[in-house]
XYZ file of C-alpha atoms in Angstrom:
582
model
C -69.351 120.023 125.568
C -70.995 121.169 122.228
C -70.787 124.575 121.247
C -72.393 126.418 118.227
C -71.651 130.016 117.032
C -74.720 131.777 115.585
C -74.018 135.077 113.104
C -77.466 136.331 112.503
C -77.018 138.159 109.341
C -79.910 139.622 108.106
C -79.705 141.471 104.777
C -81.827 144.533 105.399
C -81.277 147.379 107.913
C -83.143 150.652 108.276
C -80.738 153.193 109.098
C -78.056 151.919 107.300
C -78.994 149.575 104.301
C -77.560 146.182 103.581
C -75.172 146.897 106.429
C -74.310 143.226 107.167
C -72.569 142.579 103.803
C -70.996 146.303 103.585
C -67.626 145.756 102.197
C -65.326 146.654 105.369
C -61.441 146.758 104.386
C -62.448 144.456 101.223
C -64.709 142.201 103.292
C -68.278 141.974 103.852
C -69.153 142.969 107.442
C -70.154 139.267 108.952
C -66.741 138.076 107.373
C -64.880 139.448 110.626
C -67.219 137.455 112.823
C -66.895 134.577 110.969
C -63.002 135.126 111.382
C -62.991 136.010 114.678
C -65.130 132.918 115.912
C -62.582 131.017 113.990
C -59.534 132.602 115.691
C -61.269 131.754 119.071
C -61.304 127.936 118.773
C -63.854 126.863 121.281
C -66.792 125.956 118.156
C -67.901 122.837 117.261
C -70.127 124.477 114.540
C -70.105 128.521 113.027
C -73.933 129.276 111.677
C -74.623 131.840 109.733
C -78.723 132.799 109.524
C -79.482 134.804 107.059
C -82.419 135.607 104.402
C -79.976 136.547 101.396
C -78.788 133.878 99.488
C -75.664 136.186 98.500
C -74.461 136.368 102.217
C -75.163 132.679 102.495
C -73.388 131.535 100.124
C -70.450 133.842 100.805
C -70.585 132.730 104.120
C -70.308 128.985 102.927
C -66.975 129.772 101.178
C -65.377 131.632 104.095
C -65.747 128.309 106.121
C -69.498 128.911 108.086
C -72.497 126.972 107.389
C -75.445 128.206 106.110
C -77.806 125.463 105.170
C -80.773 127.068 104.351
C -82.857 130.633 104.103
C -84.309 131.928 107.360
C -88.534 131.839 107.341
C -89.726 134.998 105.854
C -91.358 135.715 109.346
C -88.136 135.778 111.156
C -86.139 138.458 108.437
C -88.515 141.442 108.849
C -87.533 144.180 111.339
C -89.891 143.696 113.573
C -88.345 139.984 114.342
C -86.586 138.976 117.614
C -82.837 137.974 116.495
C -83.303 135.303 119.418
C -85.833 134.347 117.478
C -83.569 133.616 114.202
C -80.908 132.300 116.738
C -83.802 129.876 118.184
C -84.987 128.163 114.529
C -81.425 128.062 113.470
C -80.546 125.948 116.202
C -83.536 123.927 115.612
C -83.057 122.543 112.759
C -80.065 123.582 111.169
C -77.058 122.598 114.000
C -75.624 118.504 113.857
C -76.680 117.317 117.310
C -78.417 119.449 119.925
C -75.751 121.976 121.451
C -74.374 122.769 125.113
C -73.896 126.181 124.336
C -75.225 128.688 121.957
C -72.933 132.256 121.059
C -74.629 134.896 119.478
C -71.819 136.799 117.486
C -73.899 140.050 115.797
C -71.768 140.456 112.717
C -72.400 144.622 114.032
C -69.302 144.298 116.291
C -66.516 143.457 114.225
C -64.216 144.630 116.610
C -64.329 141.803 119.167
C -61.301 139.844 119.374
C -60.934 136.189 119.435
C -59.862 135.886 123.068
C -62.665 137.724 124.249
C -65.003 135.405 122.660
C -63.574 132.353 124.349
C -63.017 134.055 127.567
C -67.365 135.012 127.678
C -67.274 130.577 126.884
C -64.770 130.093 129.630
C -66.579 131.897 132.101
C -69.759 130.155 131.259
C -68.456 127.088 131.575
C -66.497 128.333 134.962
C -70.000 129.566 136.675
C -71.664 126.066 135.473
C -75.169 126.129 135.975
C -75.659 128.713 138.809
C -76.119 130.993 135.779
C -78.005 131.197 132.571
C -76.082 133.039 130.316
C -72.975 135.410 130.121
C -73.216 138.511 127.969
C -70.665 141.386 127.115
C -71.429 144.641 128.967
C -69.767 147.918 129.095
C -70.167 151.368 131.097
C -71.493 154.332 128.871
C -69.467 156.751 127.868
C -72.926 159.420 129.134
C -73.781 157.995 132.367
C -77.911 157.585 132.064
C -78.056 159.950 135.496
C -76.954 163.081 133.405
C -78.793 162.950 131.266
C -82.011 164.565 130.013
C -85.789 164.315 128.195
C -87.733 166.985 126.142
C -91.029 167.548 128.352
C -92.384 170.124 125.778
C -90.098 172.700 125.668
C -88.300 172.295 128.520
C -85.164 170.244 130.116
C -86.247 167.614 132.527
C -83.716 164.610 134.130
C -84.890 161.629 133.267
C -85.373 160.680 136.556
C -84.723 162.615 140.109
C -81.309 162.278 141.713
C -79.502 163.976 144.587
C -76.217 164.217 143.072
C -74.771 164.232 139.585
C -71.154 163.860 140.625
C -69.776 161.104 138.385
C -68.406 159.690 142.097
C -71.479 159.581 143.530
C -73.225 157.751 141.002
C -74.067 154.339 140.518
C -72.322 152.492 138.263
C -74.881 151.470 135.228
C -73.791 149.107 132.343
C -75.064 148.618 129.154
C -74.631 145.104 126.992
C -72.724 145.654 124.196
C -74.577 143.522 121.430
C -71.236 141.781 120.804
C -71.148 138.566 122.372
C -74.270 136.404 124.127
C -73.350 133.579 125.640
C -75.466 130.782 127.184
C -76.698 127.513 127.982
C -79.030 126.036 125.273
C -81.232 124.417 128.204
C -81.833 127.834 130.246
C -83.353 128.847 127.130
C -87.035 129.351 127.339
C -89.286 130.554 124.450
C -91.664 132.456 126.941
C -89.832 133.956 128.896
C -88.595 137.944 128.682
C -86.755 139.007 126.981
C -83.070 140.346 129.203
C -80.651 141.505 127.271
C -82.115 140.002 123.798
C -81.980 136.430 125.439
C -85.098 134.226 126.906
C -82.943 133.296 129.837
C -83.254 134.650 133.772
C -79.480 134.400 135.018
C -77.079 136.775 133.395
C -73.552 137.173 134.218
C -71.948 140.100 133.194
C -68.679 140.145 131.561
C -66.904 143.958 131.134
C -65.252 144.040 127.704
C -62.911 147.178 126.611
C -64.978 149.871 125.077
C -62.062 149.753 122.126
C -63.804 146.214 120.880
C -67.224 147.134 121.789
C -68.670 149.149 119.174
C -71.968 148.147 117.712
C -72.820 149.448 113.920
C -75.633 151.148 113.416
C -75.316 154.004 110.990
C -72.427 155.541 108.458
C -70.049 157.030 110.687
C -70.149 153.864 113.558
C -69.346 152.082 110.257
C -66.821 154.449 109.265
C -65.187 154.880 112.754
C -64.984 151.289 113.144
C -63.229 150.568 109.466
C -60.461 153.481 110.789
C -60.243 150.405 113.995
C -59.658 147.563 111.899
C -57.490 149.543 110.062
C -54.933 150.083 112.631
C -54.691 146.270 113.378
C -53.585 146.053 109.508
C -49.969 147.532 109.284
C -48.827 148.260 105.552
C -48.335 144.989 103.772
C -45.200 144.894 101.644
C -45.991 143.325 98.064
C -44.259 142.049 94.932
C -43.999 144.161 91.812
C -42.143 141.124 89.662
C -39.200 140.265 91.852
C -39.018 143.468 93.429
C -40.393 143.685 97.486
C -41.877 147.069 97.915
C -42.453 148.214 101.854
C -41.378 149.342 105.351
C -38.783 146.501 105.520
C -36.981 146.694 102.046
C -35.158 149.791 100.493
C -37.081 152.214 98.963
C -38.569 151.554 95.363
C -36.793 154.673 93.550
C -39.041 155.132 90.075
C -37.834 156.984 86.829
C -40.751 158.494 85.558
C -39.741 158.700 81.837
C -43.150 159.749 81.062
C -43.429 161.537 77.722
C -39.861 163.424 77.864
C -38.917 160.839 74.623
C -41.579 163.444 72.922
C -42.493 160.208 70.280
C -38.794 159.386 69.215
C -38.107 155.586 70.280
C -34.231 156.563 69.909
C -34.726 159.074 73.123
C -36.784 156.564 75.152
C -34.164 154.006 74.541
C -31.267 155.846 75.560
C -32.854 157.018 78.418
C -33.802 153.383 79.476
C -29.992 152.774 79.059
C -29.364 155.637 81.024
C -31.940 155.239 84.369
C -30.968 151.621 84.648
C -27.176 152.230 84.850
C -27.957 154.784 87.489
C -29.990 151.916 89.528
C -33.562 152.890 89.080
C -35.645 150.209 90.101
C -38.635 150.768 87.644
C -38.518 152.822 84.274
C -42.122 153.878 83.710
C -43.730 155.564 81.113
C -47.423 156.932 80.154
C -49.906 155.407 78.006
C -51.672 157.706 75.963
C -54.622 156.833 73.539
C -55.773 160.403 72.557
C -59.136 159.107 70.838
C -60.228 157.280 74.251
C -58.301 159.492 76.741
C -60.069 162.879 75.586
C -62.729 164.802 73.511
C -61.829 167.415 70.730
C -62.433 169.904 73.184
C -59.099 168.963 74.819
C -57.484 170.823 71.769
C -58.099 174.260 73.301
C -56.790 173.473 76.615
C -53.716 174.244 77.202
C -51.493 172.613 80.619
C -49.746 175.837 82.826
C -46.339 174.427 81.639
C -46.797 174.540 78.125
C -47.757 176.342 75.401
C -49.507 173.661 73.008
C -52.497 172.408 73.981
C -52.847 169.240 75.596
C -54.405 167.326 72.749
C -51.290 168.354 70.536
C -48.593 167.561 73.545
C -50.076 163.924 73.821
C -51.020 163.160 70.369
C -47.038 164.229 69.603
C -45.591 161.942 72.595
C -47.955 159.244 71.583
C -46.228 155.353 71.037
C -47.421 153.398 68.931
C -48.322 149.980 70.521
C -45.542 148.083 68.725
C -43.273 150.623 70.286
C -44.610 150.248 73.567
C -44.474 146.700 73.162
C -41.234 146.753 72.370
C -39.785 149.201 75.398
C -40.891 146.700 77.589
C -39.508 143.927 76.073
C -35.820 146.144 76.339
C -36.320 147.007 79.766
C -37.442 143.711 81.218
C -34.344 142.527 78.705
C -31.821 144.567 81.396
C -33.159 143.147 84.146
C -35.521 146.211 85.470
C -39.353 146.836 85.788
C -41.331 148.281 83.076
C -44.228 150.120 84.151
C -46.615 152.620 82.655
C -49.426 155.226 83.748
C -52.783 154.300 81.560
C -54.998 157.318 81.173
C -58.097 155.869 79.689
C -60.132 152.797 79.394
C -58.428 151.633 75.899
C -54.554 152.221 77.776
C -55.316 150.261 80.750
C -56.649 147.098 79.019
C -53.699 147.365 76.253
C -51.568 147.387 79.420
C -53.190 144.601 80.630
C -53.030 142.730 77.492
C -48.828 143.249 77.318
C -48.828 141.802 80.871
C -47.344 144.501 82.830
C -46.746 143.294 86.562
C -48.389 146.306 87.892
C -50.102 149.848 87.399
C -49.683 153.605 88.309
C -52.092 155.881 88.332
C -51.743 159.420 88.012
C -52.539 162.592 90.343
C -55.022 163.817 87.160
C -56.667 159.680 87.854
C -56.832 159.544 91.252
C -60.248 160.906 91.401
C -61.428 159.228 88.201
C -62.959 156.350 89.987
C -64.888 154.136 87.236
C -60.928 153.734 85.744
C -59.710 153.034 89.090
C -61.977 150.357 89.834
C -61.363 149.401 85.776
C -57.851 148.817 86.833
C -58.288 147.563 90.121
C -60.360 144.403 88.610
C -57.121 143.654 86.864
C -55.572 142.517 90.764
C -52.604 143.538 90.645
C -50.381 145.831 92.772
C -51.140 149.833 92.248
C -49.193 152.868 93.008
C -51.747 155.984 93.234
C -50.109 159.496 92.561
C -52.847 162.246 94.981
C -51.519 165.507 93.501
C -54.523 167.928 93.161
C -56.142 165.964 95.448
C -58.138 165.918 98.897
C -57.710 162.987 101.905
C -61.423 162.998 100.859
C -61.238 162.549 97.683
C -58.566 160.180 97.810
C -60.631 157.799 100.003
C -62.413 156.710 97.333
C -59.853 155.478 95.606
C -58.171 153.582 98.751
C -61.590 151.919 99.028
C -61.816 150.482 95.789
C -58.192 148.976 96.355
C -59.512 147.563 99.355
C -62.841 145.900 98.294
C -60.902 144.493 95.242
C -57.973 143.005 97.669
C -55.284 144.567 95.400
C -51.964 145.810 96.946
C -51.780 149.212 96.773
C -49.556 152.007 97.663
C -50.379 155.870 97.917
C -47.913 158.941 97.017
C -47.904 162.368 98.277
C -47.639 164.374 95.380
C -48.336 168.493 94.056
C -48.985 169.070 90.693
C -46.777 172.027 90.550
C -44.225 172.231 87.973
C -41.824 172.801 89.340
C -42.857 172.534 93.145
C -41.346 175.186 94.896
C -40.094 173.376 97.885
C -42.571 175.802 101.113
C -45.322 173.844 98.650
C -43.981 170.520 98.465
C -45.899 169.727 102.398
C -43.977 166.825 103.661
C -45.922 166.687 106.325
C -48.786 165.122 104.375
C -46.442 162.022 104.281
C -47.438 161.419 108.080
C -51.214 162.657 107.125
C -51.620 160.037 104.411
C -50.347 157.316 106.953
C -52.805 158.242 109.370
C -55.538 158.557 107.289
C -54.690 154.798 105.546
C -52.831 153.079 107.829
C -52.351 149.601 105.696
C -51.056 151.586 102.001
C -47.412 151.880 101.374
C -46.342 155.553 101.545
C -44.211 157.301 99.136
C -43.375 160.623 97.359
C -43.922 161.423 93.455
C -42.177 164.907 93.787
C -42.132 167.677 90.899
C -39.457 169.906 92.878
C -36.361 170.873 91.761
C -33.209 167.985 93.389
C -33.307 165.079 95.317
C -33.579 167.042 98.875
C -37.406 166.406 99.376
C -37.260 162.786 98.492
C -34.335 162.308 101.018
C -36.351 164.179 103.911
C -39.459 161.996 102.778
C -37.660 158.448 103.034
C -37.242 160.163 106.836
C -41.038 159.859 106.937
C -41.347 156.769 106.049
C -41.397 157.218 102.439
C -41.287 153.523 100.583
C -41.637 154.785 97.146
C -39.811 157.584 95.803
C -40.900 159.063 91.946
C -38.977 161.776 90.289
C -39.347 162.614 86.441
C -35.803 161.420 84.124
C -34.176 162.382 81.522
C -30.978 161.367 79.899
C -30.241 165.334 78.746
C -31.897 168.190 80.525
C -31.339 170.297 76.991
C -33.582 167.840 74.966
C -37.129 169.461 74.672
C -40.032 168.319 76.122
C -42.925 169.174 78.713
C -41.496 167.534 81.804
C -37.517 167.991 80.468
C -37.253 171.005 83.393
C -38.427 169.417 86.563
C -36.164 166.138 85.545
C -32.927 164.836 87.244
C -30.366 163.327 84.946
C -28.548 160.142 85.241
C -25.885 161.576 87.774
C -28.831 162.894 89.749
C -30.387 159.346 89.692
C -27.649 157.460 90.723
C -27.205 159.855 93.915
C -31.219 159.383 94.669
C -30.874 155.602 94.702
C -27.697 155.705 97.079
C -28.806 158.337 99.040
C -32.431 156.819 99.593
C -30.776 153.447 100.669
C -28.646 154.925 103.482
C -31.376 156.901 104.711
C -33.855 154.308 104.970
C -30.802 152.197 107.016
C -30.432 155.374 109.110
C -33.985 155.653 109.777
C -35.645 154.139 112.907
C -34.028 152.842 116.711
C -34.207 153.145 120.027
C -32.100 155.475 122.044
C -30.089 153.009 123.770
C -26.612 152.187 124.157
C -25.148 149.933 121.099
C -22.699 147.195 122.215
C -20.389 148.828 119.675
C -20.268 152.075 121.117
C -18.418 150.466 124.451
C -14.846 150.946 122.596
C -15.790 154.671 122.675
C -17.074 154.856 126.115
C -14.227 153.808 127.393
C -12.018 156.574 126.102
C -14.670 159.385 126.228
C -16.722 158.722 129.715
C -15.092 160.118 132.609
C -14.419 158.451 136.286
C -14.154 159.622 139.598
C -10.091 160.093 140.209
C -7.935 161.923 143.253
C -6.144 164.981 141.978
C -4.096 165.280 145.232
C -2.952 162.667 147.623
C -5.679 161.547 149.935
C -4.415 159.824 153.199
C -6.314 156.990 154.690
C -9.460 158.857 157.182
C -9.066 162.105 155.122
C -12.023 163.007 153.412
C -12.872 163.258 149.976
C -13.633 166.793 148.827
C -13.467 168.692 145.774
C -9.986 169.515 146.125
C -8.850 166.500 146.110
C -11.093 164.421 143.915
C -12.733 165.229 140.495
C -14.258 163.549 137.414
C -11.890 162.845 134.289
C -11.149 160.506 131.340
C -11.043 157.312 130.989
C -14.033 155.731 131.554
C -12.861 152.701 132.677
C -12.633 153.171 136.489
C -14.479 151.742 139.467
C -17.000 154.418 139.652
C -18.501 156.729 137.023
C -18.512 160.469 136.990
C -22.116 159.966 138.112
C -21.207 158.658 141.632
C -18.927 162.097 142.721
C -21.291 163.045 144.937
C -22.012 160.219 146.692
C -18.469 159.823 147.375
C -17.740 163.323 148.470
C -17.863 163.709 152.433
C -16.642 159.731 152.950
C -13.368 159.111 154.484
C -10.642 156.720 152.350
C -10.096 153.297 153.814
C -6.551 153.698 152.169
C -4.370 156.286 151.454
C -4.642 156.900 147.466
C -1.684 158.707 145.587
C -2.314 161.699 143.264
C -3.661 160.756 139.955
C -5.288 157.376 140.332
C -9.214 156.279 140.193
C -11.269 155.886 143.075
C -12.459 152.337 143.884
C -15.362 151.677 145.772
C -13.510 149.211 148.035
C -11.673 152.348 149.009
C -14.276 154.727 149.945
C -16.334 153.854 153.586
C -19.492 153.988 154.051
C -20.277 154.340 150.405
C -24.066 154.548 149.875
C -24.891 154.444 145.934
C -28.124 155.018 144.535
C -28.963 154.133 140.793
């Protein structure tokens, strides 16, 4: 039994241009069919006919073949896809095939099992059928609903009933997965269901898999879907594994509290690495590429020089910068540093730093995201200031460039008071981009909001350090010091160990059960044919008798097959007629 996949890939669409190669999670549409015909094991050959030579050769390298551009007649939109399917089969597939699968590179949501399933059951009905194609009830049952007849409201057709139960039920095909013998194939015949083919056998897929793209928001509701099959992936930042499974990644934001003076930022390396920070990060300013002159007459809410003069003043100079991170790496921690132009990031780059933040003021800056993002390697994204909207764009570029990425709540408040901090975006953010690492760079006052955010689900946690909260400098108030550090890193590892479980009952906790559960006990002498009653039986420690507290009632109104002194439990043996129900 031969069988060939066919992904007709054309590069132009109408309603929603060069759809087939949209990037989707970093990966051009068709790529998921490709995958997914892979995953499903039951092809002798994937084909992908297309009349791009971009997609084509894309397709070649993710493990299709692709030998050659469709006609010119076959790629306009007036052309039959069975049509495509037909000539590529022709002349492109290694011996004549059994079975032919259409796989429109629209439904990226079918699954691999359902694709060999529709071949099973092909192969399972033999030849009493032509073909086997996906179907799936509409959501809007065709019976309810209506055409425009000028200005009025007319059914589409006359029923007596529009009771859902009283309805037939109608099925549409899904335009995922076609299915059938190469033989029944006919180039006259009708069309049914896009195939040249008389027999069809339906096969009901799940409406979850079954969406077919055909403008922005299908596209966009179906990226959400794939989304949720990709859980966060933890990544590397040098040695350091940053994710669900690992202790939170605690990061002292240095920033520019050494205010220029390498003395400062070296004692307060000293300092946030003794206390167990993870990462000691800095910013990297280049005033002449980072801003305009017109930046001198701004001045930040938390300051009262102008932002030109606060940077220019905190500004390293590269052999400086080059030489912090030869200190920390020296002590065995992570340097890292925020660029905030063009000229930063590449100098960054150039120093071979292991990984980048980007700042809340950044976030929407996308031509430096994307700048950075070409780099490839991992990226922590402050959102203060910020929209889910606006952040999007960002998480996109991260995705099309296959970089690991993580995304932190954050509020650009100085200090945030803590009814503004809005923990609750934590969950939001993990909703909204369900395969970033969450975390928290916080600008309130303490370690509290961190704590409750490592609760959430929080895998990074940023807080701005300083070795001496009476030094000067613009970011000196909302800092914790070295004592406050150390208790951050401690406290955010037992948290995240405290975090997550089932309510069941450990195998440790027995020891306690047996001293704290209570059993069913006599507290009077009970002769043998007396019954038990509540005078002379009740519930009390320890645990460890023949029948649980739980049973008292089922054992009140028996009579005692024994006589049972004062004091003692109550075993079942002893009770007749004992009827227990779990």
């Amino acid at each position: 039994m031969y069988v060939v996949a066919v992904i007709p890939a054309r590069k132009g669409s109408k309603r929603l241009p060069g759809k087939n190669s949209r990037l989707t999670l970093g990966k051009p549409l068709f790529w998921w069919s490709i995958e997914s015909a892979k995953a499903a094991a039951v092809f002798d050959e994937i084909i992908v006919s297309t009349d791009s030579e971009d997609i084509r050769h894309l397709a070649i390298s993710f493990g299709a073949s692709s030998p050659e551009l469709r006609p010119e007649h076959l790629a306009s939109d007036s052309a039959q896809c069975i049509d495509a399917v037909q000539h590529a089969v022709q002349n492109w597939t290694k011996r004549v095939p059994d079975i032919v699968v259409i796989l429109q590179p629209t439904s990226p949501l079918r699954e691999a099992n359902e694709i060999s399933a529709v071949v099973n059951k092909l192969v399972e009905l033999g030849r009493g059928v032509d073909a086997v194609v996906t179907v799936t009830e509409p959501r809007d049952h065709p019976d309810k609903c209506y055409v425009i007849d000028g200005d009025l409201l007319k059914r589409h057709r006359e029923v007596t009933s529009t009771n859902r139960q009283d309805l037939d039920h109608m099925y549409k095909d899904t335009g995922s997965i076609y299915c059938f013998w190469w033989s029944s194939h006919r180039a006259d015949n009708r069309l049914l269901c896009g195939l040249r083919v008389d027999k069809i056998h339906p096969f009901v897929a799940s409406n979850s898999t079954s969406v077919d793209i055909d403008s922005l928001d299908d596209w966009k509701k179906c990226q959400f879907e794939l989304l949720k099959r990709c859980p966060p992936k933890p990544f590397m930042i040098g040695s350091r594994p940053v994710g669900e499974d690992h202790p939170p990644l605690v990061i002292a934001e240095i920033g520019i509290n050494h205010e220029g003076c390498m003395a400062k930022a070296v004692q307060m390396v000293d300092d946030a690495i003794s206390a167990g920070a993870h990462i000691v990060k800095f910013q990297c300013h280049i005033c002449e590429d980072e801003m305009i002159p017109a930046a001198k007459g701004v001045i930040p809410g938390n300051a009262p020089d102008s932002i030109w003069n606060i940077m220019k003043r905190c500004e390293l100079t590269k052999e400086e910068v080059i030489e912090l991170k030869r200190y920390v790496e020296s002590k065995g921690a992570i340097y890292m540093s925020s660029p905030f132009s063009r000229d930063a990031a590449n100098f960054l780059e150039e120093i071979g730093v292991q990984a980048y933040k980007i700042g809340s003021g950044e976030c929407n800056n996308y031509p430096l995201v994307e700048h950075i993002a070409r780099f490839g390697k991992p990226v922590i994204l402050s959102t203060g200031m910020n929209s889910m909207e606006t952040i999007e764009p960002s998480v996109n570029i991260f995705r099309n460039f296959d970089v690991p990425f993580a995304v932190l709540h954050c509020t650009s408040l100085y200090p945030t008071p803590y009814s503004q901090v809005r923990l609750g975006c934590i969950s939001q953010i993990k909703d909204a981009f369900p395969d970033a690492i969450i975390g928290l760079s916080d600008h309130s006052m303490g370690n509290w909001t961190c704590f409750g955010a490592v609760s959430l689900g929080a895998c990074i946690l940023e807080k701005h350090f300083t070795s001496d909260k009476s030094w000067d400098g613009p970011d000196i108030p909302i800092s914790i010091d070295p004592n406050e550090l150390s208790d951050l890193v401690q406290g955010c590892r037992n948290i995240w160990q405290a975090r997550g479980g089932q309510k069941t009952l450990l195998n440790e906790e027995q020891v306690t059960c047996d001293f704290a559960f209570a059993s069913v006990v006599t507290i009077a002498r009970v002769m043998k044919g007396e019954r038990f009653t509540l005078k002379n039986i009740w519930v009390k420690r320890p645990g460890t008798g023949d029948l649980p507290a739980k049973y008292l009632n089922a054992v009140l109104g028996c009579e005692a097959a024994v006589t049972i002194d004062e004091g003692c439990f109550v075993m079942r043996s002893q009770v007749k007629d004992l009827e227990i129900v779990d």
